[in-house]
PDB file of C-alpha atoms in Angstrom:
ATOM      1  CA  UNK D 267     -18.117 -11.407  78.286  1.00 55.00           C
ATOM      2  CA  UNK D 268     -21.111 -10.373  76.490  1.00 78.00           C
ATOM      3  CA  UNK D 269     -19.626  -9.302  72.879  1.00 92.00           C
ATOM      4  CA  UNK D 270     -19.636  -6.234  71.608  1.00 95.00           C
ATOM      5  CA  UNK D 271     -22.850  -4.135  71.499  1.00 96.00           C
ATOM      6  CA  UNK D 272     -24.602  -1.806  69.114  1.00 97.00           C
ATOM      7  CA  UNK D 273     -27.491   0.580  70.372  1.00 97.00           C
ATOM      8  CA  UNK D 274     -30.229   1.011  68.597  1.00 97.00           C
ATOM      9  CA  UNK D 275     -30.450  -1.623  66.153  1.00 96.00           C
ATOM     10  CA  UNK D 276     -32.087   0.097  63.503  1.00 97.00           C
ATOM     11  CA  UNK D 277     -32.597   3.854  63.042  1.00 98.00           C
ATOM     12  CA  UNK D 278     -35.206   5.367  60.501  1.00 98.00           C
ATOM     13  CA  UNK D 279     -34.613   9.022  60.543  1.00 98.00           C
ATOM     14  CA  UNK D 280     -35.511  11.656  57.653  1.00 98.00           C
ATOM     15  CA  UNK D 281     -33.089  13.556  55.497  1.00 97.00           C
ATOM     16  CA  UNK D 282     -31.780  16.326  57.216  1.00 97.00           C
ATOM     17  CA  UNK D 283     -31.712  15.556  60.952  1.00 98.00           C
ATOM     18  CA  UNK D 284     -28.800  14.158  63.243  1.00 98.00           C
ATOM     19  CA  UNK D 285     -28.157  10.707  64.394  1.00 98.00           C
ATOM     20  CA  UNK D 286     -26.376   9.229  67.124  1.00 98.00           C
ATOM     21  CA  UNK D 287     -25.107   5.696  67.376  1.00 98.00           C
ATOM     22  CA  UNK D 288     -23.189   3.861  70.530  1.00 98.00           C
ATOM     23  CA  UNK D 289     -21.090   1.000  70.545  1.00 98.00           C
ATOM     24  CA  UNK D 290     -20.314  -1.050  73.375  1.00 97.00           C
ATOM     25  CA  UNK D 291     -17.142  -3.004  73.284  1.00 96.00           C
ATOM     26  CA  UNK D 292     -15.590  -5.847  74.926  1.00 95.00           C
ATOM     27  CA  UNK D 293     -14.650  -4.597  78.073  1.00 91.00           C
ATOM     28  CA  UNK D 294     -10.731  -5.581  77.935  1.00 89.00           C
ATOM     29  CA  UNK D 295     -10.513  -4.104  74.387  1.00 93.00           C
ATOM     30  CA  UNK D 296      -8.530  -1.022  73.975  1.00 92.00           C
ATOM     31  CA  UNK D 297      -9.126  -0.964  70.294  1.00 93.00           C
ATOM     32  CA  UNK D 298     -12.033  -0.228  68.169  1.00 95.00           C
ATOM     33  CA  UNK D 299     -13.268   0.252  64.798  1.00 96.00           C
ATOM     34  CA  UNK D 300     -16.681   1.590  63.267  1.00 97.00           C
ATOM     35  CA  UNK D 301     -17.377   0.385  59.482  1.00 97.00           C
ATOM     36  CA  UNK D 302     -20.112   0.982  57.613  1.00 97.00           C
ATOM     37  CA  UNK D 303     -21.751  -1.560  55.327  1.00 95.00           C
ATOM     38  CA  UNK D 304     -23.704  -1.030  52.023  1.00 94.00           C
ATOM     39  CA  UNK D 305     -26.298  -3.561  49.853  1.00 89.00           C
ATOM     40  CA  UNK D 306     -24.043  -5.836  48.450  1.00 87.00           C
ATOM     41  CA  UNK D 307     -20.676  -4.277  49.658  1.00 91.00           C
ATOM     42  CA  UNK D 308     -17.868  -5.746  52.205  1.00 94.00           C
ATOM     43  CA  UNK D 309     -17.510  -2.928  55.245  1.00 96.00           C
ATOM     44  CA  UNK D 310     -15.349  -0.427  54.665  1.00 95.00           C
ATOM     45  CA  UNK D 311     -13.274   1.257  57.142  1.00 94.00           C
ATOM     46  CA  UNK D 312     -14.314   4.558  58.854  1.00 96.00           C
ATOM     47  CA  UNK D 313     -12.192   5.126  61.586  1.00 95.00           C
ATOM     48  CA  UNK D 314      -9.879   4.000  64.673  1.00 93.00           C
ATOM     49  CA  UNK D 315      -9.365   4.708  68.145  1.00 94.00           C
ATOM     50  CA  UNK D 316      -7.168   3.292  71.029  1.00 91.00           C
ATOM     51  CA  UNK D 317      -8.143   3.772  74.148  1.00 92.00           C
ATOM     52  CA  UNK D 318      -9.684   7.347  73.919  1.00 92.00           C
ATOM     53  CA  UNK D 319      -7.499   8.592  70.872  1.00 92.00           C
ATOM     54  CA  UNK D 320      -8.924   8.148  67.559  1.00 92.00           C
ATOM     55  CA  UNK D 321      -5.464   7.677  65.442  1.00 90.00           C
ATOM     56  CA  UNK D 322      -6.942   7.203  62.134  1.00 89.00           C
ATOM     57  CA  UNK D 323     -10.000   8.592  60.015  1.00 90.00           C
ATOM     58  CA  UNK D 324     -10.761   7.380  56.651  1.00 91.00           C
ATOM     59  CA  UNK D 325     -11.767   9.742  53.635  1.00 88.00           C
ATOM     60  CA  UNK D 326     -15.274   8.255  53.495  1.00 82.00           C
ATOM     61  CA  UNK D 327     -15.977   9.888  57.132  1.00 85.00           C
ATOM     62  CA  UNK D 328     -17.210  13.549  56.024  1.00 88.00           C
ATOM     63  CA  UNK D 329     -17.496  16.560  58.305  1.00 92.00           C
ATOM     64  CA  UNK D 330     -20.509  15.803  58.972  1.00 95.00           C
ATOM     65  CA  UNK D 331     -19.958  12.460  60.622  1.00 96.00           C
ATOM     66  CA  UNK D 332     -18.048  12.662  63.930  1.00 95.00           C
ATOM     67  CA  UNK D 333     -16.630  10.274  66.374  1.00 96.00           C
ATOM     68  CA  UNK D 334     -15.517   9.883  70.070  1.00 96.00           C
ATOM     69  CA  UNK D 335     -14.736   7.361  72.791  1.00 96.00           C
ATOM     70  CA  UNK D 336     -14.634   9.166  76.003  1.00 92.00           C
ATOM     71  CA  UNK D 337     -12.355   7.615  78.662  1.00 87.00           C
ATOM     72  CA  UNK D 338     -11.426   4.792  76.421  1.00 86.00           C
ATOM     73  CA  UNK D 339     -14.560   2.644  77.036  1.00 91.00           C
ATOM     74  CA  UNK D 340     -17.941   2.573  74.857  1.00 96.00           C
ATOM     75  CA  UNK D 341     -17.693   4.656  71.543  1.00 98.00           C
ATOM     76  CA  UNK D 342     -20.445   7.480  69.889  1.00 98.00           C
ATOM     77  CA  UNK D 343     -20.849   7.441  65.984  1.00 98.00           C
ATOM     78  CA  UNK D 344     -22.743  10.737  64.788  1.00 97.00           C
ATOM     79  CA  UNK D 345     -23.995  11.767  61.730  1.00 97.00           C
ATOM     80  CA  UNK D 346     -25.541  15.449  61.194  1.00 97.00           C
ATOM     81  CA  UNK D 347     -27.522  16.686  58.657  1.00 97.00           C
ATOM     82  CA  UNK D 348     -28.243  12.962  57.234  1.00 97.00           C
ATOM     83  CA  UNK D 349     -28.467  12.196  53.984  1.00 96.00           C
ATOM     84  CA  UNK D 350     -29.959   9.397  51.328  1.00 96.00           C
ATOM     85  CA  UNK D 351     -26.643   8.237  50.758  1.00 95.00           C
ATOM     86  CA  UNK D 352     -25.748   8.096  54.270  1.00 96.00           C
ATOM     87  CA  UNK D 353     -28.072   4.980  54.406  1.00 97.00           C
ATOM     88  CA  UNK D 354     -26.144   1.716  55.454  1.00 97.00           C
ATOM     89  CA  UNK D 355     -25.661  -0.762  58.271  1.00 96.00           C
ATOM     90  CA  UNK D 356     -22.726   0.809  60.550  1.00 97.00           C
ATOM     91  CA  UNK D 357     -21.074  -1.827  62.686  1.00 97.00           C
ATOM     92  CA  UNK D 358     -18.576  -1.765  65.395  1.00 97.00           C
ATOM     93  CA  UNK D 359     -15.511  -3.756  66.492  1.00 96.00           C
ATOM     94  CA  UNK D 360     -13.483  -4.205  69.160  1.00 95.00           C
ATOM     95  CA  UNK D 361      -9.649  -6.250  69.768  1.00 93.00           C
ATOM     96  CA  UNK D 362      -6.805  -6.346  71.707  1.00 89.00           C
ATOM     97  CA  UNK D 363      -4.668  -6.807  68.838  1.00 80.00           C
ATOM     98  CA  UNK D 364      -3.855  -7.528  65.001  1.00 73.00           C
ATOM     99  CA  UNK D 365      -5.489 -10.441  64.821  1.00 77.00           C
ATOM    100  CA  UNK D 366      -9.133 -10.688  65.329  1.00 87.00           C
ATOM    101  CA  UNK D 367     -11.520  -8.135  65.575  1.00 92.00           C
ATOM    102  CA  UNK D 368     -15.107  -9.309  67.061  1.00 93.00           C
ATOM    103  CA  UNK D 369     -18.270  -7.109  65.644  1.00 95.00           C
ATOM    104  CA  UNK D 370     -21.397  -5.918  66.768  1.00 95.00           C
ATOM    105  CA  UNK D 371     -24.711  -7.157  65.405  1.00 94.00           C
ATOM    106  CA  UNK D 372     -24.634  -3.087  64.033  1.00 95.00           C
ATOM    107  CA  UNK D 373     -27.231  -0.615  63.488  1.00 97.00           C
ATOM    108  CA  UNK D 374     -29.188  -0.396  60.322  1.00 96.00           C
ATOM    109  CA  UNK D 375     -29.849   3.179  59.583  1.00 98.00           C
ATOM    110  CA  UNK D 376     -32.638   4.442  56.858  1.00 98.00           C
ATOM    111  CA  UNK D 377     -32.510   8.056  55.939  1.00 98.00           C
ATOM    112  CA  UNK D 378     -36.054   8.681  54.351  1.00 97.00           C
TER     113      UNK D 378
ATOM    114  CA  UNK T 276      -3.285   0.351  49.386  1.00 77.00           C
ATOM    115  CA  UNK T 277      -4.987  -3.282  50.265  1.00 86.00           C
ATOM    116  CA  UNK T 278      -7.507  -4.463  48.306  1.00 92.00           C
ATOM    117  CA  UNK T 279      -9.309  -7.809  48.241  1.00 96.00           C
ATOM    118  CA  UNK T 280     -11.083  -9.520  44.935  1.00 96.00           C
ATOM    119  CA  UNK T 281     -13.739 -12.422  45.533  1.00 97.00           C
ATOM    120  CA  UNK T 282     -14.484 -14.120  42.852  1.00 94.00           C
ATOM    121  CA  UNK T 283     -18.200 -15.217  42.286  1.00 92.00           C
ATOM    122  CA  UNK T 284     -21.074 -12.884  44.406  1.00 95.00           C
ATOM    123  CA  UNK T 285     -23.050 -16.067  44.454  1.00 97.00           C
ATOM    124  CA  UNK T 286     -22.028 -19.590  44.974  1.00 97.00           C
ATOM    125  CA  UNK T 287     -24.712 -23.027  44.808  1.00 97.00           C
ATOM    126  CA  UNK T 288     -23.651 -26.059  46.161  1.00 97.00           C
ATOM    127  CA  UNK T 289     -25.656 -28.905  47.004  1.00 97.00           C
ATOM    128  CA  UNK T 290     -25.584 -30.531  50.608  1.00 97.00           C
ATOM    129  CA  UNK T 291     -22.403 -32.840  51.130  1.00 97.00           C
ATOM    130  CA  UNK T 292     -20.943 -30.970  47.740  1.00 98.00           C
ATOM    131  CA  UNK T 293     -17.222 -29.172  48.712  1.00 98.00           C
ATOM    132  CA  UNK T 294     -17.728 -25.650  49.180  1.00 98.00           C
ATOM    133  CA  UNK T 295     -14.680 -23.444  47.470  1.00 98.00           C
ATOM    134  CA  UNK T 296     -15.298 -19.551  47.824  1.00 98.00           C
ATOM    135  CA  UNK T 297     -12.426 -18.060  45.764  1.00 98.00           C
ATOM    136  CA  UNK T 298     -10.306 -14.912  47.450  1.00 97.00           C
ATOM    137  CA  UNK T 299      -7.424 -13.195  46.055  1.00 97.00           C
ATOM    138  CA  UNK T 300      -5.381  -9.981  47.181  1.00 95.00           C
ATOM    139  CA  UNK T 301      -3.328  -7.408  46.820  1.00 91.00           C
ATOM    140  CA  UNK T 302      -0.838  -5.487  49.488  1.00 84.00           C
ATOM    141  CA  UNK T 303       2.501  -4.206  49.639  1.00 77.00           C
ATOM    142  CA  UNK T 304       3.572  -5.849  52.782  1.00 78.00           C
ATOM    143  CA  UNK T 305       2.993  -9.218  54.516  1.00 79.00           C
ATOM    144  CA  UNK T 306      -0.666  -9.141  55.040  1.00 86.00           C
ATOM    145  CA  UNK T 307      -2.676 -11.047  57.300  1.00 91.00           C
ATOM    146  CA  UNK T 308      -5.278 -12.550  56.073  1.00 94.00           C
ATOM    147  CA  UNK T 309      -8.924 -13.135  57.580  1.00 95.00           C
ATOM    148  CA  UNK T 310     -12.378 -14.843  56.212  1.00 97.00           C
ATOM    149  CA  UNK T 311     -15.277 -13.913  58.265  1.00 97.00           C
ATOM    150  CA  UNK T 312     -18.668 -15.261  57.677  1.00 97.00           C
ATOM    151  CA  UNK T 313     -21.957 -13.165  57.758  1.00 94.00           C
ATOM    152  CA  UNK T 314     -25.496 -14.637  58.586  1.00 91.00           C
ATOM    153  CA  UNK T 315     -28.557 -13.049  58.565  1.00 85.00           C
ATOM    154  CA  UNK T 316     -29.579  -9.856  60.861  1.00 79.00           C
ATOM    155  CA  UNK T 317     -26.262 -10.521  62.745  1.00 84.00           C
ATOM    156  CA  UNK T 318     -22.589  -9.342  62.813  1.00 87.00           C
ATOM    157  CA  UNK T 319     -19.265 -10.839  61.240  1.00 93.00           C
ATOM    158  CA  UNK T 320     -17.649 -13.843  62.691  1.00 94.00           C
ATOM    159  CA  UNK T 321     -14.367 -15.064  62.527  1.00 94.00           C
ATOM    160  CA  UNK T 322     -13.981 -18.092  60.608  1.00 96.00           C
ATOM    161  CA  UNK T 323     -10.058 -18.438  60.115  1.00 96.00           C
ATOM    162  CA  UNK T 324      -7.018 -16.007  60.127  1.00 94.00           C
ATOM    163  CA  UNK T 325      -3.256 -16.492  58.645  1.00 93.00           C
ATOM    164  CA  UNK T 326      -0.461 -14.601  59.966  1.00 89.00           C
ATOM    165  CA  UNK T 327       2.460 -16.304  60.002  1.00 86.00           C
ATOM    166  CA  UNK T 328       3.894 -19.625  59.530  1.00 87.00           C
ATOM    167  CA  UNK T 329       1.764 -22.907  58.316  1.00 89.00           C
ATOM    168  CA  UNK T 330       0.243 -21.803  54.954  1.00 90.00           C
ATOM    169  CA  UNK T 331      -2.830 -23.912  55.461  1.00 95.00           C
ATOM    170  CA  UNK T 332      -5.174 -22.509  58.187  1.00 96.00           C
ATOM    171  CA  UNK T 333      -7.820 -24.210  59.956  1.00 96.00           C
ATOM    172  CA  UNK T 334     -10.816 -22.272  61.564  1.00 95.00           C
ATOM    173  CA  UNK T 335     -14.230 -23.434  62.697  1.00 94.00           C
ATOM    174  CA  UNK T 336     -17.294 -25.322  61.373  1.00 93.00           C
ATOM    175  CA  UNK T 337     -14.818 -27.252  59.222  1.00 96.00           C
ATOM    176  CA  UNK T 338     -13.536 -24.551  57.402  1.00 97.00           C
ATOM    177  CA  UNK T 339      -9.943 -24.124  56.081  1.00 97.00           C
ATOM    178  CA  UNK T 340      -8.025 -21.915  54.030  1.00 97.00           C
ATOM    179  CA  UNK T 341      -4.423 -21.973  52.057  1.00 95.00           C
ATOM    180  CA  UNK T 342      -2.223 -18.878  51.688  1.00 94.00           C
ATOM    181  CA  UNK T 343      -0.532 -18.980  48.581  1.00 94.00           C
ATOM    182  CA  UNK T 344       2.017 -16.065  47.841  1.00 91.00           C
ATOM    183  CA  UNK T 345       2.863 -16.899  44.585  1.00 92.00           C
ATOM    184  CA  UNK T 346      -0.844 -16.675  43.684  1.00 93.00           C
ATOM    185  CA  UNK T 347      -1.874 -13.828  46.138  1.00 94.00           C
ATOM    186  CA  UNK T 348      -5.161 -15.826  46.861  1.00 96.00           C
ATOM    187  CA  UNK T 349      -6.367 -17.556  50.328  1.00 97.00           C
ATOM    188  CA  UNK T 350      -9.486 -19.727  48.743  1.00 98.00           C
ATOM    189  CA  UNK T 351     -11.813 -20.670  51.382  1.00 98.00           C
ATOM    190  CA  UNK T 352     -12.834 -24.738  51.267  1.00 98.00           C
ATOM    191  CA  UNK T 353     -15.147 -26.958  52.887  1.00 98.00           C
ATOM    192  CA  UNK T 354     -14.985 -30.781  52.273  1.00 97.00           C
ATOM    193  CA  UNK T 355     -18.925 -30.955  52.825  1.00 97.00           C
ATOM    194  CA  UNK T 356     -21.417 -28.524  52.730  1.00 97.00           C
ATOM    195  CA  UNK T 357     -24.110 -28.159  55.336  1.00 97.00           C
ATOM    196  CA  UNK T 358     -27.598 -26.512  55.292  1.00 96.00           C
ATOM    197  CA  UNK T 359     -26.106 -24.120  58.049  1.00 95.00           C
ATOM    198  CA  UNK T 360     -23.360 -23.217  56.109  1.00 96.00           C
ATOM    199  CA  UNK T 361     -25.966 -20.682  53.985  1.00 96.00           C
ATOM    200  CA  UNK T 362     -24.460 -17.173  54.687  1.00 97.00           C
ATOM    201  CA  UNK T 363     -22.294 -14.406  53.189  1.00 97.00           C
ATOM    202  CA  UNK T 364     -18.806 -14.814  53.533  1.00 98.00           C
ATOM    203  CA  UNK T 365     -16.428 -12.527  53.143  1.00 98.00           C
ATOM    204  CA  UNK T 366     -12.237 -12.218  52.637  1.00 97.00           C
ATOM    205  CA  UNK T 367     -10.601  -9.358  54.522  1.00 96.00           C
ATOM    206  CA  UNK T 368      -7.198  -8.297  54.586  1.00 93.00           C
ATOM    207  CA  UNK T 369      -4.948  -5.783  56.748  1.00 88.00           C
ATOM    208  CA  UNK T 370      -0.941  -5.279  56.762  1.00 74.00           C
ATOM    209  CA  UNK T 371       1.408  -6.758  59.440  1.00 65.00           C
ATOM    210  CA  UNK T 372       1.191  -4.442  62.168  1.00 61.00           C
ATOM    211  CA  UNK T 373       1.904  -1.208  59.860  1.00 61.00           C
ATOM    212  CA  UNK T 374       0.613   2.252  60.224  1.00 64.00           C
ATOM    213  CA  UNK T 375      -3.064   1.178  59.132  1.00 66.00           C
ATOM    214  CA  UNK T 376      -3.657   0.029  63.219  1.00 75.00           C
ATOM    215  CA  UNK T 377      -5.080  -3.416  62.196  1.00 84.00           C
ATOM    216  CA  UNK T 378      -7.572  -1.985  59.697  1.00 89.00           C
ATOM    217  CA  UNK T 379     -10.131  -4.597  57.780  1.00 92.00           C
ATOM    218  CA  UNK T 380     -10.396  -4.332  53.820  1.00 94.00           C
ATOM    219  CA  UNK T 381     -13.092  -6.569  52.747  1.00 96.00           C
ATOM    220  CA  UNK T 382     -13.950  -8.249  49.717  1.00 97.00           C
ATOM    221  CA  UNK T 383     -17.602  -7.504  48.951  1.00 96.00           C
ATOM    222  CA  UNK T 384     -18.068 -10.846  49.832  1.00 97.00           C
ATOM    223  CA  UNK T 385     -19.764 -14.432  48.460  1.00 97.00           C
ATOM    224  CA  UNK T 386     -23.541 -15.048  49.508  1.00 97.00           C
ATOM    225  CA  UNK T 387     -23.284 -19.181  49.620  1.00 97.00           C
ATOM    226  CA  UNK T 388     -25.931 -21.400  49.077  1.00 97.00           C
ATOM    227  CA  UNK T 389     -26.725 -24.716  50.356  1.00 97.00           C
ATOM    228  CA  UNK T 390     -29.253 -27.089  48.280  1.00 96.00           C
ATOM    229  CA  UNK T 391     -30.701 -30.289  49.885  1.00 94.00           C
TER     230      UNK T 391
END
C-alpha cells in the first residue's frame, strides 16, 4: 500500500491553456474525491465518484473543469481554458467508506 | 448544508503548554466528525474521527477530541505540546451516511505553533 498519489506535483501553466491532473488511489478504494485548496482556506469539495460513476459534482466545478475515472481505478482532473482564479492546490482522496478518507500530497497549480 | 467554524487562524503555545484548537459546527443530521492535521508540502492526515458512541475520541500523537451536542463543537486538545506538533490543523465534517456520499466540509483550519 503506497497511499494515494498525485501526478505532477506542481503545474505552472499560463492563462488560457488546458491542464490535466491524475490521481492515483489506494488500490482497494472504490471511492474518491478531488478538492481543491486555496491560501488560507480548508478544501472544498469538487466532486465524487464510485467506482467509475461520478455521483456528485459540486457548483464550484465549472464547465470548464471536467472529471473521469475510467474503469473505476486512477482518476483525471481537467481544467480548460485556465484561469487566474483557477490557481490552487487540488488534492485527491480515496476510502472504502464514511469514515476516513486518506489524501494525496496534491498538485499545486499556478496559472500565470 | 454543513458548515464548520474554527475559532482562532493562529494558535502559540509554548513546548509542554496544552494545545486547545477550538471547532464548532453546524448540520442537520448526525454528523461525523473528523480533525485532520496538515504539515508542510504534504497532504491531510487523519488525526481522530467521532461517529458514534463514546463522546471523547482518541486519535494519534496524543491527540483527543470531545463531541459535545449541546454545544455543537469537537475542540481538539493536547495535554503537551511538542515541537512536531507545528502544522495546520483543520476540523471537517460530513453527514451520517446521507446523500452527500461521505463528502468533507472543512474549517479553514488553525496554523499551530510550537515555541521552545
Amino acid at each position: 500500500d503506497t497511499g494515494v498519489s498525485q501526478n505532477p506535483r506542481h503545474k505552472i501553466t499560463k492563462r488560457g491553456q488546458n491542464v490535466t491532473f491524475r490521481c492515483d488511489p489506494i488500490s482497494e478504494h472504490n471511492r474518491l474525491y478531488w478538492y481543491r485548496q486555496t491560501l488560507g482556506q480548508g478544501p472544498e469539495f469538487l466532486t465524487y465518484f464510485q467506482n467509475e460513476a461520478q455521483l456528485e459534482k459540486s457548483r464550484l466545478l465549472s464547465d470548464r473543469f471536467s472529471a473521469e475515472r475510467p474503469k473505476g481505478s486512477f482518476s483525471t482532473l481537467e481544467i480548460q481554458r485556465t484561469e487566474q482564479g483557477d490557481s490552487a492546490m487540488y488534492l485527491c482522496a480515496s476510502s472504502l467508506d464514511y469514515l476516513e478518507q486518506y489524501f494525496g500530497p496534491g498538485t499545486r497549480l499556478t496559472v500565470t | 448544508a454543513q458548515s464548520v467554524t474554527q475559532l482562532g487562524s493562529h494558535v502559540s503555545v509554548s513546548e509542554g503548554a496544552l494545545v486547545l484548537l477550538r471547532c464548532n459546527y453546524s448540520s442537520s443530521v448526525p454528523p461525523y466528525l473528523f480533525w485532520y492535521v496538515q504539515y508542510p508540502n504534504q497532504g491531510l492526515q487523519l488525526l481522530l474521527k467521532y461517529t458514534t458512541g463514546a463522546t471523547l475520541v482518541k486519535g494519534i500523537n496524543g491527540f483527543e477530541a470531545e463531541f459535545k451536542k449541546s454545544e455543537t463543537s469537537f475542540h481538539l486538545t493536547k495535554p503537551s505540546a511538542h515541537m512536531s506538533d507545528a502544522a495546520e490543523y483543520f476540523c471537517a465534517v460530513s453527514d451520517a451516511g446521507g446523500t452527500s456520499y461521505g463528502k468533507l466540509t472543512f474549517g479553514q483550519g488553525t496554523i499551530l505553533t510550537v515555541h521552545p
